[in-house]
Amino acid sequence: MSKKPDLLHKLVDYGNSDFYPFHMPGHKRQMNSEFLKEFPNPYSIDITEIDGFDNLHHPEEILKDSMDWAADIYGADRTYYLVNGSSCGILSAICGTTSLGGTILMSRNCHKSVYHGVILNHLKTEYIYPQIIDEFGLQGGLLPDSVAEMLKNHSDIQAVLVVSPTYDGIVSDIKGIAKVVHSYGIPLIVDEAHGAHFPFGKEAGFPVSALELGADIVIQSLHKTLPSFTQTAVMHVKKGYVDIERINQYAQIFQSSSPSYIFIAGMERCIGFMDQNGNEQMKLFMERLKGLRRRLEGLKRLHLLNTQDTQGNENHSGVFDLDLSKIIIGTRRSGISGAELSDRLREQYHLEMEMCGPDYITAITTVMDTEEGLNRLGDALLELEMELDAKAGCRGFCETDRETGSKVCCGVDYGFDCGAIYAADNNKSEGLYSVYKRPDIVMTIAEALDKKAGKATGRATEKVEEKTAEKTEICYSEGRISCEFIYLYPPGIPIVAPGEVLSGEIIDTIMEYKRLGLPVQGMEDQCAEWIMTVEND
């Protein structure tokens, strides 16, 4: 490489540009706010475990007092500062509540860190599948009855782990789920990574935190939706169904042995700010959100997810509540994909979304978002809506500009394929593929990964032991057992996990995601062309 990369200057240049972040971290780089402006130069306070500053792995003084103070604010029996992100808390919670080789009941739409915990403890998995919000191809909520049915039929389950809210702000009935789980005498773990603002926003109309609704362990990413550094998170634990000392042991294992005091001070400052000013700030934030949502109510080609969209079936798609700070824009009525909309917002309006799916985009807003930023998003979406609507009557006689590659209709470069819009408008397109299928499970995740590594777990049957993993082209792997994960990242929810059979429907979905330019990841092959599999008898 002839020229040394310079990440720092690239970050500085980007920070000085007019790109606006509708993504994490939650502080939104608002350095002009008093809260962020007062934080000192990080180099001036970067220390290690010296006298008078305690030790996060054996807190007895200032760090213990700080975490006890945080526990009082949240209503937990113990709160842990996590400098390795929510993933650290997820791993600690899983390993601290299950035995090696045990069984966990988990929602299928869990983040990849949950699956990593399953691998580390060689767990067997049972899944609860979320309901579906059809209009968006989105995961809905989880039903307490589904949890009850699984627990009734699987007496070996040692813990239950669910995601609420989801990446897209869908909240499940945690109180109902906790009641069911506790009736079997086991703990409920809630990945509330995207709901760190809930404890401070209840009065403003945001959902209630899982910790108040009966969950035993709740993990929250401060950096996702609050003004805190990337990689900072907290884990709250309640006594009763959890052995806190086991959780403590694993928290020490998964935390860095050199925790950043900058991160810890940032977490303490964030929690203090929200405790003192949170209620009022969240109310103001909700008013700004409502103003944006009112502007977008009339969208037709694009579609804003709101509470009415979660009432589409008898169970309301399993949705108990909706976090209005997540701005979800569906594209199924527009004839364009989520990736196309995300690209257009980035390239034309300098608005960076958090993620895009096949049929929608997700914009994360937080208490630090400005009125100007929200107005820019509203203006952009309304302008794109007008362009899409203006082209809706076209029968598809578009030409492709040879230089730009854009679709040109009637001499105007809209960047949209009016033929696709026409098809969507006349119900000739059923939209793109829906969310995650239900693959057949042939072996545990750990067993399948060991096949890839050429090792034997000793827990598989003799028949399974004889199988060896081989590199297979994805498009020709139907019927074989995956030895790798495949997911879109973000959000990192598996389309298929190791040990599961690759069906034709799953392969079609993966190939369509690739065609759309979505981030298909998880495999050793970074081009996502090949996958390690074993034969399925």
Coordinates of C-alpha atoms in Angstrom, one line a residue:
M1 CA 0.0 0.0 0.0
S2 CA 1.7 3.2 -1.2
K3 CA -0.3 5.7 1.0
K4 CA -1.0 5.4 4.7
P5 CA -4.8 5.4 5.5
D6 CA -5.8 8.3 7.7
L7 CA -9.0 7.5 9.5
L8 CA -8.8 10.4 11.9
H9 CA -8.8 13.0 9.2
K10 CA -11.6 11.2 7.3
L11 CA -13.7 11.3 10.5
V12 CA -12.9 15.0 11.0
D13 CA -13.8 15.8 7.4
Y14 CA -17.1 13.9 7.7
G15 CA -17.9 15.5 11.0
N16 CA -17.4 18.9 9.4
S17 CA -19.6 18.1 6.4
D18 CA -23.4 18.7 6.1
F19 CA -24.3 15.0 6.4
Y20 CA -26.9 14.5 9.1
P21 CA -26.9 11.3 11.1
F22 CA -30.2 9.3 11.5
H23 CA -28.1 6.5 13.0
M24 CA -26.2 5.7 16.2
P25 CA -24.6 7.0 18.4
G26 CA -27.4 8.8 20.1
H27 CA -25.4 12.0 20.9
K28 CA -25.6 12.8 17.2
R29 CA -22.3 14.7 17.3
Q30 CA -24.1 17.7 18.7
M31 CA -20.9 19.3 20.1
N32 CA -22.6 22.7 20.4
S33 CA -25.0 21.4 23.1
E34 CA -24.0 22.3 26.7
F35 CA -24.1 18.7 27.7
L36 CA -21.5 17.6 25.2
K37 CA -19.4 20.8 25.1
E38 CA -18.6 20.5 28.8
F39 CA -16.9 17.1 28.4
P40 CA -13.1 17.5 28.6
N41 CA -10.5 16.4 26.1
P42 CA -10.5 12.6 26.4
Y43 CA -6.7 12.4 26.4
S44 CA -6.6 14.5 29.6
I45 CA -8.7 12.0 31.6
D46 CA -7.6 8.7 30.1
I47 CA -6.1 6.7 33.0
T48 CA -5.9 3.1 34.2
E49 CA -6.7 1.6 37.6
I50 CA -4.6 3.8 39.8
D51 CA -5.0 4.6 43.5
G52 CA -8.3 6.4 44.3
F53 CA -10.1 5.3 41.1
D54 CA -11.2 1.8 42.0
N55 CA -11.3 -1.3 39.7
L56 CA -14.3 -2.2 37.5
H57 CA -13.6 -5.9 37.9
H58 CA -13.5 -5.6 41.7
P59 CA -15.3 -2.3 42.6
E60 CA -15.2 -1.2 46.2
E61 CA -15.1 2.6 46.1
I62 CA -16.0 5.2 43.5
L63 CA -17.0 2.8 40.7
K64 CA -19.1 0.7 43.1
D65 CA -20.8 3.8 44.4
S66 CA -21.5 4.9 40.9
M67 CA -23.0 1.6 39.8
D68 CA -25.1 1.5 43.0
W69 CA -26.3 5.0 42.3
A70 CA -27.3 4.0 38.8
A71 CA -29.1 0.9 40.1
D72 CA -31.2 3.2 42.4
I73 CA -32.1 5.4 39.4
Y74 CA -33.2 2.4 37.3
G75 CA -34.8 0.4 40.1
A76 CA -32.4 -2.6 39.7
D77 CA -30.8 -4.7 42.4
R78 CA -27.5 -4.3 40.6
T79 CA -26.5 -2.3 37.5
Y80 CA -23.3 -3.0 35.6
Y81 CA -21.4 -0.5 33.5
L82 CA -20.4 -2.3 30.2
V83 CA -17.5 -1.0 28.2
N84 CA -17.7 -3.8 25.7
G85 CA -21.2 -2.8 24.5
S86 CA -24.5 -4.7 25.0
S87 CA -22.9 -7.8 23.5
C88 CA -20.9 -8.1 26.7
G89 CA -24.1 -8.1 28.8
I90 CA -25.9 -10.5 26.5
L91 CA -23.0 -13.0 26.8
S92 CA -22.9 -12.6 30.6
A93 CA -26.7 -13.1 30.9
I94 CA -26.8 -16.2 28.8
C95 CA -23.8 -17.9 30.3
G96 CA -24.9 -16.9 33.8
T97 CA -28.4 -18.4 33.5
T98 CA -27.8 -21.6 31.6
S99 CA -25.6 -24.6 32.1
L100 CA -23.1 -25.9 29.5
G101 CA -25.1 -27.9 26.9
G102 CA -28.4 -26.7 28.3
T103 CA -31.4 -25.2 26.4
I104 CA -32.5 -21.6 25.9
L105 CA -35.8 -20.3 24.5
M106 CA -35.0 -17.2 22.4
S107 CA -36.8 -15.0 19.9
R108 CA -35.6 -15.8 16.4
N109 CA -35.0 -12.1 15.7
C110 CA -32.1 -11.9 18.3
H111 CA -28.9 -10.0 17.5
K112 CA -25.9 -12.1 16.5
S113 CA -24.4 -11.7 20.0
V114 CA -27.1 -13.9 21.4
Y115 CA -26.2 -16.6 19.0
H116 CA -22.6 -16.1 20.0
G117 CA -23.6 -16.8 23.6
V118 CA -25.4 -19.9 22.4
I119 CA -22.2 -21.1 20.8
L120 CA -20.0 -20.4 23.8
N121 CA -22.2 -22.4 26.1
H122 CA -22.9 -25.1 23.5
L123 CA -26.7 -24.5 24.0
K124 CA -29.6 -26.1 22.3
T125 CA -32.1 -23.5 21.0
E126 CA -35.8 -23.4 20.8
Y127 CA -37.3 -20.4 19.0
I128 CA -40.2 -18.1 19.3
Y129 CA -41.0 -16.4 16.0
P130 CA -42.2 -12.8 15.8
Q131 CA -45.5 -12.0 14.1
I132 CA -45.3 -10.2 10.8
I133 CA -46.3 -6.6 9.8
D134 CA -47.2 -7.5 6.2
E135 CA -47.2 -4.0 4.7
F136 CA -43.6 -3.5 5.6
G137 CA -42.2 -7.0 5.7
L138 CA -41.2 -6.2 9.2
Q139 CA -41.0 -8.4 12.3
G140 CA -43.8 -7.7 14.7
G141 CA -44.0 -8.6 18.3
L142 CA -43.8 -11.8 20.4
L143 CA -47.0 -13.3 22.0
P144 CA -47.0 -14.5 25.6
D145 CA -49.1 -17.5 24.4
S146 CA -46.3 -18.5 22.0
V147 CA -43.9 -18.4 25.0
A148 CA -46.3 -20.4 27.1
E149 CA -46.7 -23.1 24.4
M150 CA -42.9 -23.5 24.0
L151 CA -42.3 -23.8 27.8
K152 CA -45.1 -26.3 28.1
N153 CA -43.6 -28.5 25.4
H154 CA -39.9 -28.1 26.4
S155 CA -39.3 -28.8 30.1
D156 CA -35.5 -28.5 29.7
I157 CA -35.5 -24.8 28.9
Q158 CA -33.4 -22.9 31.5
A159 CA -33.9 -19.3 30.5
V160 CA -35.9 -17.2 28.0
L161 CA -34.4 -14.3 26.0
V162 CA -36.4 -11.9 23.9
V163 CA -35.7 -8.7 22.0
S164 CA -37.9 -5.7 22.9
P165 CA -37.9 -3.2 21.3
T166 CA -36.7 -4.5 18.0
Y167 CA -34.3 -2.6 15.8
D168 CA -37.4 -1.0 14.3
G169 CA -39.1 0.0 17.6
I170 CA -41.6 -2.9 18.0
V171 CA -42.3 -3.6 21.6
S172 CA -43.8 -6.9 22.9
D173 CA -45.9 -7.6 25.9
I174 CA -43.0 -8.0 28.3
K175 CA -45.3 -8.0 31.4
G176 CA -47.3 -10.9 30.0
I177 CA -44.2 -12.8 28.9
A178 CA -42.5 -12.3 32.3
K179 CA -45.6 -13.7 34.0
V180 CA -45.5 -16.8 31.9
V181 CA -41.8 -17.3 32.2
H182 CA -41.8 -16.9 36.0
S183 CA -44.6 -19.5 36.3
Y184 CA -42.0 -22.0 35.2
G185 CA -39.5 -20.7 37.8
I186 CA -36.9 -19.5 35.2
P187 CA -35.5 -16.0 34.4
L188 CA -36.5 -13.7 31.6
I189 CA -33.7 -11.8 29.8
V190 CA -34.7 -8.8 27.7
D191 CA -32.4 -7.4 25.1
E192 CA -33.5 -3.8 25.4
A193 CA -30.5 -2.4 23.6
H194 CA -32.6 -0.1 21.5
G195 CA -34.7 1.1 24.5
A196 CA -32.2 2.8 26.7
H197 CA -34.3 5.9 26.6
F198 CA -37.5 4.1 27.8
P199 CA -36.8 4.6 31.6
F200 CA -36.7 8.4 31.1
G201 CA -39.5 8.8 28.6
K202 CA -42.5 7.1 30.1
E203 CA -44.2 10.4 31.0
A204 CA -43.6 11.7 27.4
G205 CA -45.4 8.7 25.9
F206 CA -42.5 6.3 25.2
P207 CA -42.9 2.7 26.1
V208 CA -42.2 1.4 29.6
S209 CA -38.9 -0.3 30.2
A210 CA -38.8 -4.1 30.6
L211 CA -37.2 -3.7 34.0
E212 CA -40.4 -2.2 35.3
L213 CA -42.5 -5.0 33.7
G214 CA -40.9 -8.0 35.4
A215 CA -37.8 -8.9 33.4
D216 CA -34.9 -10.3 35.5
I217 CA -32.0 -9.1 33.4
V218 CA -32.2 -6.1 31.0
I219 CA -29.4 -5.0 28.7
Q220 CA -29.5 -1.5 27.3
S221 CA -27.1 0.2 24.8
L222 CA -26.7 3.8 26.1
H223 CA -25.0 4.8 22.9
K224 CA -27.8 3.7 20.6
T225 CA -30.5 6.1 21.8
L226 CA -28.9 8.3 24.5
P227 CA -26.0 10.8 24.5
S228 CA -23.2 8.4 25.3
F229 CA -20.0 7.1 23.6
T230 CA -20.2 4.2 21.1
Q231 CA -19.6 0.9 22.9
T232 CA -21.2 2.0 26.2
A233 CA -24.0 0.0 27.7
V234 CA -25.6 -1.1 31.0
M235 CA -27.0 -4.4 32.4
H236 CA -29.6 -4.4 35.1
V237 CA -30.3 -7.4 37.3
K238 CA -33.1 -8.2 39.6
K239 CA -32.9 -10.8 42.4
G240 CA -35.2 -13.8 42.6
Y241 CA -34.8 -15.9 39.5
V242 CA -31.2 -15.0 38.8
D243 CA -27.9 -16.0 40.6
I244 CA -26.3 -12.5 40.7
E245 CA -22.9 -13.9 41.6
R246 CA -22.9 -16.1 38.5
I247 CA -23.8 -13.0 36.4
N248 CA -21.0 -11.1 38.1
Q249 CA -18.5 -13.8 37.3
Y250 CA -19.3 -13.8 33.6
A251 CA -19.4 -10.0 33.4
Q252 CA -15.8 -10.0 34.6
I253 CA -14.9 -12.6 31.9
F254 CA -16.5 -10.7 29.0
Q255 CA -15.5 -7.2 30.1
S256 CA -12.1 -5.9 28.9
S257 CA -9.4 -6.2 31.6
S258 CA -8.5 -2.6 30.8
P259 CA -11.9 -0.8 30.9
S260 CA -11.9 2.8 29.6
Y261 CA -12.5 5.4 32.3
I262 CA -13.5 7.8 29.5
F263 CA -16.4 5.4 28.7
I264 CA -17.3 4.9 32.4
A265 CA -17.3 8.7 33.0
G266 CA -19.4 9.1 29.8
M267 CA -22.0 6.6 31.0
E268 CA -22.2 8.2 34.5
R269 CA -22.6 11.6 32.9
C270 CA -25.2 10.4 30.5
I271 CA -27.3 8.7 33.2
G272 CA -27.0 11.7 35.5
F273 CA -28.1 14.1 32.7
M274 CA -31.1 11.9 31.8
D275 CA -32.0 11.5 35.5
Q276 CA -32.0 15.3 36.1
N277 CA -33.2 16.6 32.8
G278 CA -34.5 13.5 31.0
N279 CA -38.3 13.8 31.6
E280 CA -38.4 17.3 30.3
Q281 CA -36.0 16.7 27.4
M282 CA -38.0 13.6 26.4
K283 CA -41.2 15.6 26.4
L284 CA -39.7 18.2 24.1
F285 CA -38.2 15.4 21.9
M286 CA -41.7 13.8 21.6
E287 CA -43.2 17.1 20.5
R288 CA -40.5 17.4 17.7
L289 CA -41.3 13.8 16.7
K290 CA -45.0 14.4 16.5
G291 CA -44.4 17.4 14.4
L292 CA -42.3 15.3 11.9
R293 CA -44.9 12.5 11.9
R294 CA -47.7 14.9 11.3
R295 CA -45.9 16.2 8.2
L296 CA -45.5 12.6 6.9
E297 CA -49.0 11.4 7.6
G298 CA -50.1 11.9 4.0
L299 CA -47.4 9.8 2.4
K300 CA -48.9 7.3 -0.1
R301 CA -46.0 6.0 -2.3
L302 CA -43.8 5.9 0.7
H303 CA -45.4 4.8 4.0
L304 CA -44.6 5.8 7.5
L305 CA -45.0 3.0 10.1
N306 CA -47.4 4.2 12.8
T307 CA -49.7 2.7 15.4
Q308 CA -52.5 2.0 12.9
D309 CA -50.2 -0.3 10.9
T310 CA -49.8 -2.6 13.9
Q311 CA -53.5 -3.3 14.2
G312 CA -53.8 -5.4 11.0
N313 CA -54.8 -8.7 12.5
E314 CA -56.4 -10.3 15.5
N315 CA -53.2 -10.2 17.5
H316 CA -52.2 -6.7 16.3
S317 CA -49.1 -8.4 14.7
G318 CA -48.0 -9.1 18.3
V319 CA -47.2 -5.4 18.8
F320 CA -47.8 -4.3 22.3
D321 CA -46.4 -0.8 21.9
L322 CA -44.4 1.2 19.3
D323 CA -41.3 3.4 19.9
L324 CA -42.1 6.5 17.9
S325 CA -38.5 7.6 17.8
K326 CA -37.8 5.0 15.1
I327 CA -38.9 6.4 11.8
I328 CA -39.7 3.4 9.5
I329 CA -40.5 4.3 5.9
G330 CA -41.9 1.4 3.8
T331 CA -41.4 1.3 0.1
R332 CA -43.7 -1.5 -1.1
R333 CA -46.2 1.0 -2.6
S334 CA -43.5 3.0 -4.4
G335 CA -41.9 0.4 -6.7
I336 CA -38.4 1.1 -5.3
S337 CA -36.5 -0.9 -2.7
G338 CA -35.4 0.2 0.8
A339 CA -31.8 0.2 -0.5
E340 CA -32.7 2.6 -3.4
L341 CA -34.5 5.0 -1.0
S342 CA -31.5 4.9 1.4
D343 CA -29.1 5.6 -1.4
R344 CA -31.2 8.5 -2.6
L345 CA -31.4 10.1 0.8
R346 CA -27.7 9.8 1.2
E347 CA -26.6 11.0 -2.2
Q348 CA -29.1 13.7 -2.9
Y349 CA -29.9 15.0 0.6
H350 CA -26.9 14.0 2.7
L351 CA -29.0 12.1 5.2
E352 CA -27.5 8.9 6.5
M353 CA -30.0 6.2 7.6
E354 CA -29.3 3.6 10.3
M355 CA -30.2 0.7 8.0
C356 CA -32.3 -0.4 5.1
G357 CA -34.2 -3.6 4.5
P358 CA -35.6 -4.9 1.2
D359 CA -38.8 -2.9 1.6
Y360 CA -38.1 -0.2 4.2
I361 CA -35.6 2.1 5.8
T362 CA -34.9 2.8 9.5
A363 CA -34.0 6.2 10.8
I364 CA -33.0 6.4 14.4
T365 CA -33.9 9.7 16.2
T366 CA -32.9 10.6 19.7
V367 CA -33.3 13.3 22.3
M368 CA -30.3 15.0 20.7
D369 CA -31.8 15.4 17.3
T370 CA -32.4 19.0 16.3
E371 CA -35.5 20.6 14.8
E372 CA -33.4 21.4 11.7
G373 CA -32.3 17.8 11.3
L374 CA -35.8 16.4 11.6
N375 CA -37.1 19.1 9.1
R376 CA -34.4 18.0 6.6
L377 CA -35.7 14.4 6.8
G378 CA -39.3 15.5 6.4
D379 CA -38.5 17.8 3.4
A380 CA -36.5 15.0 1.7
L381 CA -39.2 12.4 2.1
L382 CA -42.0 14.7 0.9
E383 CA -40.0 15.8 -2.1
L384 CA -39.3 12.1 -3.1
E385 CA -42.9 11.3 -2.5
M386 CA -43.9 14.0 -5.0
E387 CA -41.5 12.6 -7.6
L388 CA -42.8 9.1 -7.1
D389 CA -46.4 10.1 -7.3
A390 CA -45.8 12.2 -10.4
K391 CA -44.5 9.1 -12.2
A392 CA -47.1 6.7 -10.9
G393 CA -49.2 7.0 -14.1
C394 CA -46.4 6.2 -16.4
R395 CA -46.6 2.8 -18.2
G396 CA -42.9 2.1 -17.9
F397 CA -41.5 3.7 -21.0
C398 CA -38.3 4.7 -19.3
E399 CA -34.9 5.0 -20.9
T400 CA -31.5 4.5 -19.1
D401 CA -29.1 7.4 -19.3
R402 CA -25.8 5.9 -20.6
E403 CA -23.6 8.2 -18.6
T404 CA -25.4 8.2 -15.2
G405 CA -27.2 4.9 -15.4
S406 CA -30.3 6.6 -14.1
K407 CA -33.9 6.1 -15.4
V408 CA -35.0 9.0 -17.6
C409 CA -38.7 9.5 -18.2
C410 CA -40.1 12.2 -20.5
G411 CA -36.6 13.8 -20.5
V412 CA -36.5 14.1 -16.7
D413 CA -34.0 12.2 -14.6
Y414 CA -36.0 11.2 -11.5
G415 CA -33.7 8.3 -10.6
F416 CA -36.8 6.1 -10.2
D417 CA -38.0 3.3 -12.5
C418 CA -41.6 4.5 -13.3
G419 CA -42.4 1.0 -14.7
A420 CA -41.9 -0.5 -11.2
I421 CA -44.0 2.3 -9.7
Y422 CA -46.8 1.6 -12.1
A423 CA -46.6 -2.1 -11.4
A424 CA -46.8 -1.5 -7.6
D425 CA -49.6 1.0 -8.0
N426 CA -51.6 -1.6 -10.0
N427 CA -50.9 -4.5 -7.6
K428 CA -48.8 -6.2 -10.2
S429 CA -45.9 -6.5 -7.7
E430 CA -46.2 -8.4 -4.4
G431 CA -43.3 -6.6 -3.0
L432 CA -40.0 -8.1 -1.9
Y433 CA -39.3 -11.1 0.3
S434 CA -40.8 -11.1 3.8
V435 CA -38.7 -11.5 7.0
Y436 CA -37.1 -14.6 8.3
K437 CA -38.3 -18.1 7.3
R438 CA -38.4 -21.1 9.6
P439 CA -35.6 -23.4 8.6
D440 CA -35.4 -27.0 9.7
I441 CA -32.8 -27.5 12.5
V442 CA -30.7 -30.7 12.2
M443 CA -27.9 -30.0 14.6
T444 CA -26.9 -27.4 17.3
I445 CA -25.1 -24.3 16.2
A446 CA -21.9 -25.4 18.0
E447 CA -22.0 -28.8 16.3
A448 CA -22.3 -27.3 12.9
L449 CA -19.5 -24.8 13.5
D450 CA -17.3 -27.7 14.7
K451 CA -18.0 -29.4 11.3
K452 CA -16.6 -26.3 9.6
A453 CA -13.6 -26.3 11.9
G454 CA -13.1 -30.0 11.3
K455 CA -13.7 -30.9 14.9
A456 CA -16.1 -33.2 16.7
T457 CA -18.2 -32.1 19.7
G458 CA -18.8 -35.5 21.1
R459 CA -22.5 -34.7 21.4
A460 CA -23.7 -35.5 17.9
T461 CA -24.9 -38.9 16.8
E462 CA -22.5 -41.2 15.1
K463 CA -24.2 -40.5 11.8
V464 CA -23.7 -36.8 12.1
E465 CA -20.1 -37.3 13.2
E466 CA -19.3 -38.8 9.8
K467 CA -20.3 -35.7 7.9
T468 CA -17.6 -33.3 6.8
A469 CA -18.1 -29.6 5.8
E470 CA -17.4 -28.5 2.3
K471 CA -17.5 -25.2 0.3
T472 CA -20.7 -24.9 -1.6
E473 CA -22.0 -22.2 -3.9
I474 CA -25.0 -20.7 -2.2
C475 CA -27.3 -20.8 -5.2
Y476 CA -26.6 -24.6 -5.5
S477 CA -26.8 -25.4 -1.7
E478 CA -30.5 -26.3 -1.4
G479 CA -31.2 -29.1 1.0
R480 CA -27.7 -28.9 2.6
I481 CA -27.0 -28.0 6.2
S482 CA -25.4 -24.6 6.8
C483 CA -22.2 -24.5 8.8
E484 CA -22.2 -20.7 8.9
F485 CA -24.4 -17.7 9.7
I486 CA -26.0 -15.7 6.9
Y487 CA -27.6 -12.3 7.9
L488 CA -28.0 -8.7 6.9
Y489 CA -25.8 -6.5 9.0
P490 CA -27.3 -4.3 10.4
P491 CA -29.3 -5.7 12.2
G492 CA -27.4 -9.0 12.4
I493 CA -30.4 -11.3 12.7
P494 CA -29.8 -14.7 11.1
I495 CA -31.6 -15.6 7.9
V496 CA -30.0 -19.0 8.5
A497 CA -27.9 -20.2 11.4
P498 CA -25.4 -23.1 11.5
G499 CA -27.1 -26.4 11.8
E500 CA -30.1 -25.3 9.7
V501 CA -31.2 -26.6 6.3
L502 CA -30.9 -24.2 3.4
S503 CA -34.3 -24.4 1.7
G504 CA -35.1 -23.1 -1.8
E505 CA -37.1 -20.3 -0.3
I506 CA -34.2 -19.2 1.9
I507 CA -31.8 -19.3 -0.9
D508 CA -34.1 -17.3 -3.1
T509 CA -34.3 -14.7 -0.3
I510 CA -30.5 -14.5 0.0
M511 CA -30.0 -14.1 -3.7
E512 CA -32.6 -11.4 -3.9
Y513 CA -30.9 -9.5 -1.0
K514 CA -27.7 -9.7 -2.9
R515 CA -29.3 -8.5 -6.1
L516 CA -30.6 -5.5 -4.2
G517 CA -27.1 -4.7 -2.9
L518 CA -28.1 -5.3 0.7
P519 CA -25.3 -6.2 3.2
V520 CA -25.4 -10.0 3.2
Q521 CA -22.7 -11.1 5.7
G522 CA -21.7 -13.8 8.2
M523 CA -19.9 -16.2 5.9
E524 CA -16.2 -16.6 5.6
D525 CA -16.6 -15.7 1.9
Q526 CA -16.9 -11.9 2.0
C527 CA -18.4 -11.8 -1.5
A528 CA -21.3 -14.0 -0.2
E529 CA -21.0 -16.4 -3.1
W530 CA -19.9 -19.6 -1.2
I531 CA -20.9 -21.1 2.1
M532 CA -19.6 -24.0 4.2
T533 CA -22.2 -26.8 4.4
V534 CA -22.6 -30.5 5.1
E535 CA -24.8 -33.0 3.5
N536 CA -28.3 -33.5 4.9
D537 CA -29.4 -37.2 5.0

